[in-house]
Amino acid sequence: MDKQQEEQIHSLGVFAIFRVSFLIIFSWTNLFTQITLSTIFPLSLLSLMHLKISDHFSQQNYTAFWLFQTVYFIFFLVLSMLSTAVVVYTVACIYTRKEVTCFQVMSVVPKIWKRLTVTFAWSFIVVFVYNMTSFFVLIPWVGSIGPGVGGVAILGPLLIIYMMGFVYISIIWHLASVVSVLEEVCGVEAMIKSRGLVKGKMVISFAIFLLLNLCFVLIQVGFHRFVVVGKSFWSRIGCGVLCFLFLYEFTLLGLVVQTMIYFGCKLYHNEIIDRSYLENHIENVYLGDYAPLRPDDYRSKQFYM
C-alpha cells in the first residue's frame, strides 16, 4: 500500500475507500483468488442454495425446514468467520507491504478463532435483542394503523428508523470483527472499541455499509425472482450464475472495505498501527508463536510517512 493510497484512506471518503479496496484486490488477484475459493466461494454458494432449498421445504415440511435452517446457520457462521479472518489478516499483511501466501494466512485462523467466535456471538445477541424489541414496539403501531395514505405515512418513517438502527448495528458488528482479528479484544469490548473508532466518521461509514447492504439485498431479490420462482430453465441457470458471481465478488469487496474503514478510522483518530509492530506481529504468526496486538503496540500520534 503506497503513500497515495494511505492518504486516500485518511480522507475516508466513500469513493476513496472503494477505490483503494478495488486496487488492493486487483493488485493481489492470485492471493485473493486462492483464499476466496476456499472460503467465500462455499459461503456464497451456501447462501444462494439456502434461498432455493428454504423455498422448497417451507411448502412441504416445517420440521425439515427448521432442521435445515439450523444446519445452514451453523455452516454459515463458520464460513463467515473463516472468510472474515483470512481476508482481514490478508489486508493487514498487504498494509505492511509483506509477501504472504494462502497457506500462511490460513494458518492464522485457528489462533484467532476463539476471539472472533465470541465477537460473532455477542453481535448475534445484539441483533436478536434489537429485532425483538423492534418487533414488540412496531406491532402495536402497525395494528393501530388503518389502511390508506395516512397509514403508509406513519409506517414508512418507522421502517426507515428501524433500518437505520440495523445498519448502525451492522457497522459496529463488522468493525468489531476486524478489531477481534487484529487486536487482543473480543466480544463486548471489541464492539465498544469499534463504536469509538467510528465516531466522527459515522456518516461516511453509514453510507458505505448501506450501499453494500443494498447490493446484497438486490442480489438476493434477483436470485429469488429469476431463479427460485423463475420459469425458463436456461434463464434460471444464467441468472443463478450471475447472482453467484455478484455475491462472491461483493462479499470479498465488503470484507476488504470494512478493513479499510478500520484503518481509516484509526488514521482519523491519529491512532494507527505502527508498521513495525504489525509486521513483527505477523512474523510471530509465521513462526508459530501467535501474539495478538496489544494496546501498547499502538502509537497515538499524527501519522506521517
mmCIF file of C-alpha atoms in Angstrom:
data_model
loop_
_atom_site.group_PDB
_atom_site.id
_atom_site.type_symbol
_atom_site.label_atom_id
_atom_site.label_comp_id
_atom_site.label_asym_id
_atom_site.label_seq_id
_atom_site.Cartn_x
_atom_site.Cartn_y
_atom_site.Cartn_z
ATOM 1 C CA MET A 1 0.000 0.000 0.000
ATOM 2 C CA ASP A 2 1.660 3.206 -1.148
ATOM 3 C CA LYS A 3 1.574 6.719 0.289
ATOM 4 C CA GLN A 4 -1.123 7.954 -2.099
ATOM 5 C CA GLN A 5 -3.455 5.096 -1.150
ATOM 6 C CA GLU A 6 -2.922 5.781 2.559
ATOM 7 C CA GLU A 7 -3.757 9.439 2.043
ATOM 8 C CA GLN A 8 -6.984 8.367 0.346
ATOM 9 C CA ILE A 9 -7.827 6.128 3.309
ATOM 10 C CA HIS A 10 -7.084 9.032 5.659
ATOM 11 C CA SER A 11 -9.703 11.105 3.844
ATOM 12 C CA LEU A 12 -12.175 8.257 4.426
ATOM 13 C CA GLY A 13 -14.403 9.263 1.546
ATOM 14 C CA VAL A 14 -16.827 6.757 0.071
ATOM 15 C CA PHE A 15 -15.155 6.685 -3.343
ATOM 16 C CA ALA A 16 -11.654 6.707 -1.828
ATOM 17 C CA ILE A 17 -12.385 3.649 0.319
ATOM 18 C CA PHE A 18 -13.884 1.733 -2.607
ATOM 19 C CA ARG A 19 -11.076 2.805 -4.936
ATOM 20 C CA VAL A 20 -8.326 1.612 -2.594
ATOM 21 C CA SER A 21 -10.233 -1.616 -1.902
ATOM 22 C CA PHE A 22 -10.504 -2.371 -5.622
ATOM 23 C CA LEU A 23 -6.802 -1.578 -6.112
ATOM 24 C CA ILE A 24 -5.845 -3.973 -3.318
ATOM 25 C CA ILE A 25 -7.982 -6.783 -4.726
ATOM 26 C CA PHE A 26 -6.750 -6.386 -8.308
ATOM 27 C CA SER A 27 -3.116 -5.907 -7.246
ATOM 28 C CA TRP A 28 -3.193 -9.200 -5.328
ATOM 29 C CA THR A 29 -5.514 -11.161 -7.607
ATOM 30 C CA ASN A 30 -3.765 -14.530 -7.254
ATOM 31 C CA LEU A 31 -3.715 -14.429 -3.458
ATOM 32 C CA PHE A 32 -7.328 -13.305 -3.120
ATOM 33 C CA THR A 33 -8.427 -15.912 -5.670
ATOM 34 C CA GLN A 34 -6.866 -18.672 -3.590
ATOM 35 C CA ILE A 35 -8.301 -17.594 -0.251
ATOM 36 C CA THR A 36 -11.747 -16.806 -1.662
ATOM 37 C CA LEU A 37 -12.044 -20.164 -3.422
ATOM 38 C CA SER A 38 -11.600 -21.883 -0.058
ATOM 39 C CA THR A 39 -13.758 -19.502 1.992
ATOM 40 C CA ILE A 40 -16.028 -17.034 0.168
ATOM 41 C CA PHE A 41 -16.835 -19.419 -2.703
ATOM 42 C CA PRO A 42 -18.570 -22.000 -0.459
ATOM 43 C CA LEU A 43 -20.108 -19.192 1.636
ATOM 44 C CA SER A 44 -21.718 -17.588 -1.429
ATOM 45 C CA LEU A 45 -22.868 -20.941 -2.780
ATOM 46 C CA LEU A 46 -24.377 -21.852 0.588
ATOM 47 C CA SER A 47 -26.230 -18.529 0.822
ATOM 48 C CA LEU A 48 -27.914 -18.941 -2.569
ATOM 49 C CA MET A 49 -28.664 -22.632 -2.022
ATOM 50 C CA HIS A 50 -30.337 -21.631 1.231
ATOM 51 C CA LEU A 51 -32.818 -19.412 -0.635
ATOM 52 C CA LYS A 52 -33.716 -22.188 -3.078
ATOM 53 C CA ILE A 53 -33.946 -25.059 -0.585
ATOM 54 C CA SER A 54 -35.791 -22.986 2.034
ATOM 55 C CA ASP A 55 -38.485 -22.198 -0.523
ATOM 56 C CA HIS A 56 -38.866 -25.927 -1.228
ATOM 57 C CA PHE A 57 -39.043 -27.019 2.437
ATOM 58 C CA SER A 58 -41.352 -24.173 3.511
ATOM 59 C CA GLN A 59 -44.034 -25.511 1.174
ATOM 60 C CA GLN A 60 -43.846 -29.122 2.351
ATOM 61 C CA ASN A 61 -42.408 -29.980 5.770
ATOM 62 C CA TYR A 62 -41.922 -27.473 8.586
ATOM 63 C CA THR A 63 -39.818 -29.900 10.670
ATOM 64 C CA ALA A 64 -37.389 -30.392 7.804
ATOM 65 C CA PHE A 65 -37.475 -26.642 7.182
ATOM 66 C CA TRP A 66 -36.313 -25.722 10.692
ATOM 67 C CA LEU A 67 -33.770 -28.549 10.764
ATOM 68 C CA PHE A 68 -32.317 -27.236 7.524
ATOM 69 C CA GLN A 69 -32.290 -23.681 8.906
ATOM 70 C CA THR A 70 -30.303 -24.840 11.949
ATOM 71 C CA VAL A 71 -27.721 -26.708 9.872
ATOM 72 C CA TYR A 72 -27.469 -23.765 7.470
ATOM 73 C CA PHE A 73 -26.935 -21.282 10.302
ATOM 74 C CA ILE A 74 -24.062 -23.334 11.744
ATOM 75 C CA PHE A 75 -22.257 -23.693 8.416
ATOM 76 C CA PHE A 76 -22.945 -20.063 7.505
ATOM 77 C CA LEU A 77 -21.497 -18.868 10.817
ATOM 78 C CA VAL A 78 -18.354 -20.989 10.444
ATOM 79 C CA LEU A 79 -17.726 -19.901 6.846
ATOM 80 C CA SER A 80 -18.434 -16.245 7.683
ATOM 81 C CA MET A 81 -15.886 -16.239 10.497
ATOM 82 C CA LEU A 82 -13.350 -18.063 8.324
ATOM 83 C CA SER A 83 -13.813 -15.573 5.472
ATOM 84 C CA THR A 84 -13.560 -12.597 7.828
ATOM 85 C CA ALA A 85 -10.400 -13.900 9.471
ATOM 86 C CA VAL A 86 -8.450 -14.646 6.291
ATOM 87 C CA VAL A 87 -9.445 -11.519 4.350
ATOM 88 C CA VAL A 88 -8.849 -9.100 7.237
ATOM 89 C CA TYR A 89 -5.479 -10.649 8.003
ATOM 90 C CA THR A 90 -4.504 -10.645 4.332
ATOM 91 C CA VAL A 91 -5.252 -6.925 4.057
ATOM 92 C CA ALA A 92 -3.200 -6.334 7.223
ATOM 93 C CA CYS A 93 -0.275 -8.175 5.612
ATOM 94 C CA ILE A 94 -0.644 -6.069 2.472
ATOM 95 C CA TYR A 95 -0.617 -2.952 4.668
ATOM 96 C CA THR A 96 2.835 -3.961 5.938
ATOM 97 C CA ARG A 97 3.979 -4.481 2.326
ATOM 98 C CA LYS A 98 4.866 -8.049 3.240
ATOM 99 C CA GLU A 99 4.683 -11.022 0.891
ATOM 100 C CA VAL A 100 2.237 -13.613 2.152
ATOM 101 C CA THR A 101 0.866 -16.916 0.866
ATOM 102 C CA CYS A 102 -2.547 -18.503 1.174
ATOM 103 C CA PHE A 103 -1.142 -21.217 3.445
ATOM 104 C CA GLN A 104 0.363 -18.666 5.824
ATOM 105 C CA VAL A 105 -2.908 -16.749 6.015
ATOM 106 C CA MET A 106 -4.970 -19.893 6.624
ATOM 107 C CA SER A 107 -2.610 -20.932 9.431
ATOM 108 C CA VAL A 108 -3.696 -17.838 11.371
ATOM 109 C CA VAL A 109 -7.341 -18.915 11.612
ATOM 110 C CA PRO A 110 -7.085 -21.441 14.495
ATOM 111 C CA LYS A 111 -5.217 -18.868 16.586
ATOM 112 C CA ILE A 112 -7.861 -16.140 16.332
ATOM 113 C CA TRP A 113 -10.922 -18.388 16.100
ATOM 114 C CA LYS A 114 -11.928 -18.047 19.751
ATOM 115 C CA ARG A 115 -11.904 -14.224 19.796
ATOM 116 C CA LEU A 116 -13.835 -13.997 16.551
ATOM 117 C CA THR A 117 -16.402 -16.542 17.781
ATOM 118 C CA VAL A 118 -17.037 -14.536 20.949
ATOM 119 C CA THR A 119 -17.491 -11.337 18.933
ATOM 120 C CA PHE A 120 -19.871 -13.009 16.472
ATOM 121 C CA ALA A 121 -21.880 -14.497 19.347
ATOM 122 C CA TRP A 122 -22.321 -11.118 21.051
ATOM 123 C CA SER A 123 -23.174 -9.498 17.728
ATOM 124 C CA PHE A 124 -25.939 -12.018 17.102
ATOM 125 C CA ILE A 125 -27.262 -11.426 20.615
ATOM 126 C CA VAL A 126 -27.387 -7.677 19.991
ATOM 127 C CA VAL A 127 -29.147 -8.174 16.635
ATOM 128 C CA PHE A 128 -31.637 -10.591 18.203
ATOM 129 C CA VAL A 129 -32.455 -8.211 21.066
ATOM 130 C CA TYR A 130 -32.778 -5.294 18.646
ATOM 131 C CA ASN A 131 -35.120 -7.203 16.332
ATOM 132 C CA MET A 132 -37.271 -8.496 19.188
ATOM 133 C CA THR A 133 -37.507 -5.036 20.738
ATOM 134 C CA SER A 134 -38.389 -3.513 17.376
ATOM 135 C CA PHE A 135 -40.996 -6.220 16.816
ATOM 136 C CA PHE A 136 -42.796 -5.582 20.107
ATOM 137 C CA VAL A 137 -42.606 -1.815 19.591
ATOM 138 C CA LEU A 138 -43.750 -1.809 15.960
ATOM 139 C CA ILE A 139 -46.523 -4.421 16.186
ATOM 140 C CA PRO A 140 -48.869 -2.228 18.315
ATOM 141 C CA TRP A 141 -48.251 0.664 15.913
ATOM 142 C CA VAL A 142 -48.916 -1.500 12.865
ATOM 143 C CA GLY A 143 -52.069 -2.897 14.465
ATOM 144 C CA SER A 144 -53.417 0.566 15.182
ATOM 145 C CA ILE A 145 -52.657 1.925 11.711
ATOM 146 C CA GLY A 146 -55.517 1.733 9.284
ATOM 147 C CA PRO A 147 -55.242 1.281 5.530
ATOM 148 C CA GLY A 148 -54.744 4.264 3.319
ATOM 149 C CA VAL A 149 -52.288 7.077 2.775
ATOM 150 C CA GLY A 150 -52.200 8.010 6.460
ATOM 151 C CA GLY A 151 -51.129 4.503 7.480
ATOM 152 C CA VAL A 152 -48.325 4.438 4.943
ATOM 153 C CA ALA A 153 -47.180 7.911 6.046
ATOM 154 C CA ILE A 154 -46.775 6.639 9.617
ATOM 155 C CA LEU A 155 -45.399 3.182 8.864
ATOM 156 C CA GLY A 156 -42.791 4.458 6.366
ATOM 157 C CA PRO A 157 -40.785 6.578 8.847
ATOM 158 C CA LEU A 158 -40.928 3.756 11.423
ATOM 159 C CA LEU A 159 -39.395 1.314 8.959
ATOM 160 C CA ILE A 160 -36.732 3.858 7.990
ATOM 161 C CA ILE A 161 -35.810 4.317 11.666
ATOM 162 C CA TYR A 162 -35.614 0.537 12.077
ATOM 163 C CA MET A 163 -33.354 0.185 9.027
ATOM 164 C CA MET A 164 -31.070 2.990 10.221
ATOM 165 C CA GLY A 165 -30.676 1.236 13.557
ATOM 166 C CA PHE A 166 -29.987 -2.083 11.839
ATOM 167 C CA VAL A 167 -27.306 -0.574 9.576
ATOM 168 C CA TYR A 168 -25.691 1.098 12.611
ATOM 169 C CA ILE A 169 -25.510 -2.258 14.415
ATOM 170 C CA SER A 170 -24.097 -3.787 11.224
ATOM 171 C CA ILE A 171 -21.314 -1.181 11.164
ATOM 172 C CA ILE A 172 -20.378 -1.844 14.794
ATOM 173 C CA TRP A 173 -20.532 -5.606 14.246
ATOM 174 C CA HIS A 174 -18.288 -5.669 11.180
ATOM 175 C CA LEU A 175 -15.715 -3.269 12.627
ATOM 176 C CA ALA A 176 -15.711 -5.311 15.842
ATOM 177 C CA SER A 177 -14.849 -8.365 13.740
ATOM 178 C CA VAL A 178 -11.833 -6.549 12.290
ATOM 179 C CA VAL A 179 -10.819 -5.416 15.779
ATOM 180 C CA SER A 180 -11.055 -9.018 17.037
ATOM 181 C CA VAL A 181 -8.724 -10.228 14.285
ATOM 182 C CA LEU A 182 -6.070 -7.515 14.630
ATOM 183 C CA GLU A 183 -6.264 -6.680 18.338
ATOM 184 C CA GLU A 184 -6.359 -8.542 21.618
ATOM 185 C CA VAL A 185 -10.009 -7.781 22.363
ATOM 186 C CA CYS A 186 -13.265 -9.531 21.572
ATOM 187 C CA GLY A 187 -16.964 -9.588 22.335
ATOM 188 C CA VAL A 188 -18.466 -6.547 24.026
ATOM 189 C CA GLU A 189 -15.045 -4.919 24.408
ATOM 190 C CA ALA A 190 -14.438 -5.161 20.654
ATOM 191 C CA MET A 191 -17.873 -3.690 19.937
ATOM 192 C CA ILE A 192 -17.243 -0.791 22.318
ATOM 193 C CA LYS A 193 -13.885 -0.161 20.659
ATOM 194 C CA SER A 194 -15.408 -0.242 17.172
ATOM 195 C CA ARG A 195 -18.107 2.185 18.327
ATOM 196 C CA GLY A 196 -15.379 4.562 19.482
ATOM 197 C CA LEU A 197 -13.469 4.201 16.214
ATOM 198 C CA VAL A 198 -16.439 5.096 14.039
ATOM 199 C CA LYS A 199 -17.212 8.290 15.970
ATOM 200 C CA GLY A 200 -16.737 11.307 13.753
ATOM 201 C CA LYS A 201 -16.959 9.201 10.600
ATOM 202 C CA MET A 202 -20.400 7.704 11.115
ATOM 203 C CA VAL A 203 -22.000 9.344 8.065
ATOM 204 C CA ILE A 204 -19.344 8.019 5.671
ATOM 205 C CA SER A 205 -19.364 4.567 7.283
ATOM 206 C CA PHE A 206 -23.168 4.525 7.226
ATOM 207 C CA ALA A 207 -23.234 5.394 3.515
ATOM 208 C CA ILE A 208 -20.710 2.663 2.670
ATOM 209 C CA PHE A 209 -22.445 -0.085 4.649
ATOM 210 C CA LEU A 210 -25.881 0.982 3.418
ATOM 211 C CA LEU A 211 -24.654 0.761 -0.175
ATOM 212 C CA LEU A 212 -23.140 -2.688 0.402
ATOM 213 C CA ASN A 213 -26.267 -3.965 2.172
ATOM 214 C CA LEU A 214 -28.450 -2.709 -0.681
ATOM 215 C CA CYS A 215 -26.263 -4.609 -3.151
ATOM 216 C CA PHE A 216 -26.647 -7.831 -1.149
ATOM 217 C CA VAL A 217 -30.417 -7.340 -0.917
ATOM 218 C CA LEU A 218 -30.688 -6.735 -4.672
ATOM 219 C CA ILE A 219 -28.694 -9.907 -5.374
ATOM 220 C CA GLN A 220 -30.961 -11.988 -3.132
ATOM 221 C CA VAL A 221 -34.130 -10.435 -4.552
ATOM 222 C CA GLY A 222 -32.884 -11.034 -8.092
ATOM 223 C CA PHE A 223 -31.997 -14.651 -7.296
ATOM 224 C CA HIS A 224 -35.431 -15.294 -5.798
ATOM 225 C CA ARG A 225 -37.233 -13.576 -8.670
ATOM 226 C CA PHE A 226 -35.364 -15.116 -11.605
ATOM 227 C CA VAL A 227 -34.085 -18.426 -10.170
ATOM 228 C CA VAL A 228 -36.266 -19.634 -7.285
ATOM 229 C CA VAL A 229 -39.588 -18.764 -8.946
ATOM 230 C CA GLY A 230 -38.307 -18.392 -12.496
ATOM 231 C CA LYS A 231 -39.893 -20.235 -15.412
ATOM 232 C CA SER A 232 -37.318 -20.811 -18.132
ATOM 233 C CA PHE A 233 -34.644 -23.410 -17.308
ATOM 234 C CA TRP A 234 -31.796 -21.684 -19.149
ATOM 235 C CA SER A 235 -32.657 -18.231 -17.821
ATOM 236 C CA ARG A 236 -32.651 -19.655 -14.293
ATOM 237 C CA ILE A 237 -29.212 -21.172 -14.889
ATOM 238 C CA GLY A 238 -27.835 -17.954 -16.359
ATOM 239 C CA CYS A 239 -29.294 -15.698 -13.666
ATOM 240 C CA GLY A 240 -28.150 -18.127 -10.978
ATOM 241 C CA VAL A 241 -24.553 -17.971 -12.209
ATOM 242 C CA LEU A 242 -24.663 -14.167 -12.424
ATOM 243 C CA CYS A 243 -26.121 -13.822 -8.913
ATOM 244 C CA PHE A 244 -23.474 -16.184 -7.564
ATOM 245 C CA LEU A 245 -20.632 -14.237 -9.187
ATOM 246 C CA PHE A 246 -22.007 -10.918 -7.933
ATOM 247 C CA LEU A 247 -22.441 -12.272 -4.394
ATOM 248 C CA TYR A 248 -18.963 -13.813 -4.497
ATOM 249 C CA GLU A 249 -17.306 -10.554 -5.582
ATOM 250 C CA PHE A 250 -19.324 -8.258 -3.326
ATOM 251 C CA THR A 251 -18.610 -10.444 -0.278
ATOM 252 C CA LEU A 252 -14.875 -10.122 -0.895
ATOM 253 C CA LEU A 253 -15.216 -6.397 -1.563
ATOM 254 C CA GLY A 254 -17.256 -5.917 1.612
ATOM 255 C CA LEU A 255 -14.622 -7.610 3.779
ATOM 256 C CA VAL A 256 -11.797 -5.564 2.255
ATOM 257 C CA VAL A 257 -13.837 -2.363 2.606
ATOM 258 C CA GLN A 258 -14.585 -2.938 6.285
ATOM 259 C CA THR A 259 -10.868 -3.464 6.926
ATOM 260 C CA MET A 260 -10.097 -0.221 5.075
ATOM 261 C CA ILE A 261 -12.688 1.583 7.199
ATOM 262 C CA TYR A 262 -10.911 0.252 10.297
ATOM 263 C CA PHE A 263 -7.557 1.668 9.151
ATOM 264 C CA GLY A 264 -9.248 4.879 8.032
ATOM 265 C CA CYS A 265 -10.874 5.385 11.431
ATOM 266 C CA LYS A 266 -7.526 4.720 13.112
ATOM 267 C CA LEU A 267 -5.928 7.402 10.970
ATOM 268 C CA TYR A 268 -8.779 9.817 11.643
ATOM 269 C CA HIS A 269 -8.281 9.454 15.400
ATOM 270 C CA ASN A 270 -4.493 9.866 14.958
ATOM 271 C CA GLU A 271 -4.066 6.308 16.174
ATOM 272 C CA ILE A 272 -2.552 3.979 13.628
ATOM 273 C CA ILE A 273 -0.993 0.550 13.969
ATOM 274 C CA ASP A 274 2.718 1.109 13.568
ATOM 275 C CA ARG A 275 4.039 -0.887 10.612
ATOM 276 C CA SER A 276 6.973 -2.335 12.519
ATOM 277 C CA TYR A 277 4.735 -3.641 15.300
ATOM 278 C CA LEU A 278 2.232 -5.095 12.862
ATOM 279 C CA GLU A 279 4.992 -6.691 10.808
ATOM 280 C CA ASN A 280 6.526 -8.254 13.925
ATOM 281 C CA HIS A 281 3.052 -9.441 14.852
ATOM 282 C CA ILE A 282 2.705 -11.207 11.505
ATOM 283 C CA GLU A 283 6.237 -12.614 11.748
ATOM 284 C CA ASN A 284 5.318 -14.182 15.087
ATOM 285 C CA VAL A 285 2.388 -15.895 13.410
ATOM 286 C CA TYR A 286 4.678 -17.345 10.743
ATOM 287 C CA LEU A 287 6.996 -18.642 13.453
ATOM 288 C CA GLY A 288 4.057 -20.253 15.198
ATOM 289 C CA ASP A 289 4.016 -18.078 18.322
ATOM 290 C CA TYR A 290 0.871 -16.047 17.892
ATOM 291 C CA ALA A 291 0.752 -12.857 19.948
ATOM 292 C CA PRO A 292 -2.220 -10.558 19.298
ATOM 293 C CA LEU A 293 -1.623 -6.845 19.100
ATOM 294 C CA ARG A 294 -1.793 -5.152 22.483
ATOM 295 C CA PRO A 295 -2.819 -1.584 23.246
ATOM 296 C CA ASP A 296 0.865 -0.756 23.818
ATOM 297 C CA ASP A 297 1.527 -1.709 20.194
ATOM 298 C CA TYR A 298 -0.369 1.379 19.068
ATOM 299 C CA ARG A 299 1.128 4.803 18.795
ATOM 300 C CA SER A 300 -1.364 7.573 19.287
ATOM 301 C CA LYS A 301 0.122 10.227 17.071
ATOM 302 C CA GLN A 302 -0.293 12.189 13.885
ATOM 303 C CA PHE A 303 0.514 9.764 11.067
ATOM 304 C CA TYR A 304 3.265 10.708 8.655
ATOM 305 C CA MET A 305 5.066 8.673 6.053
#
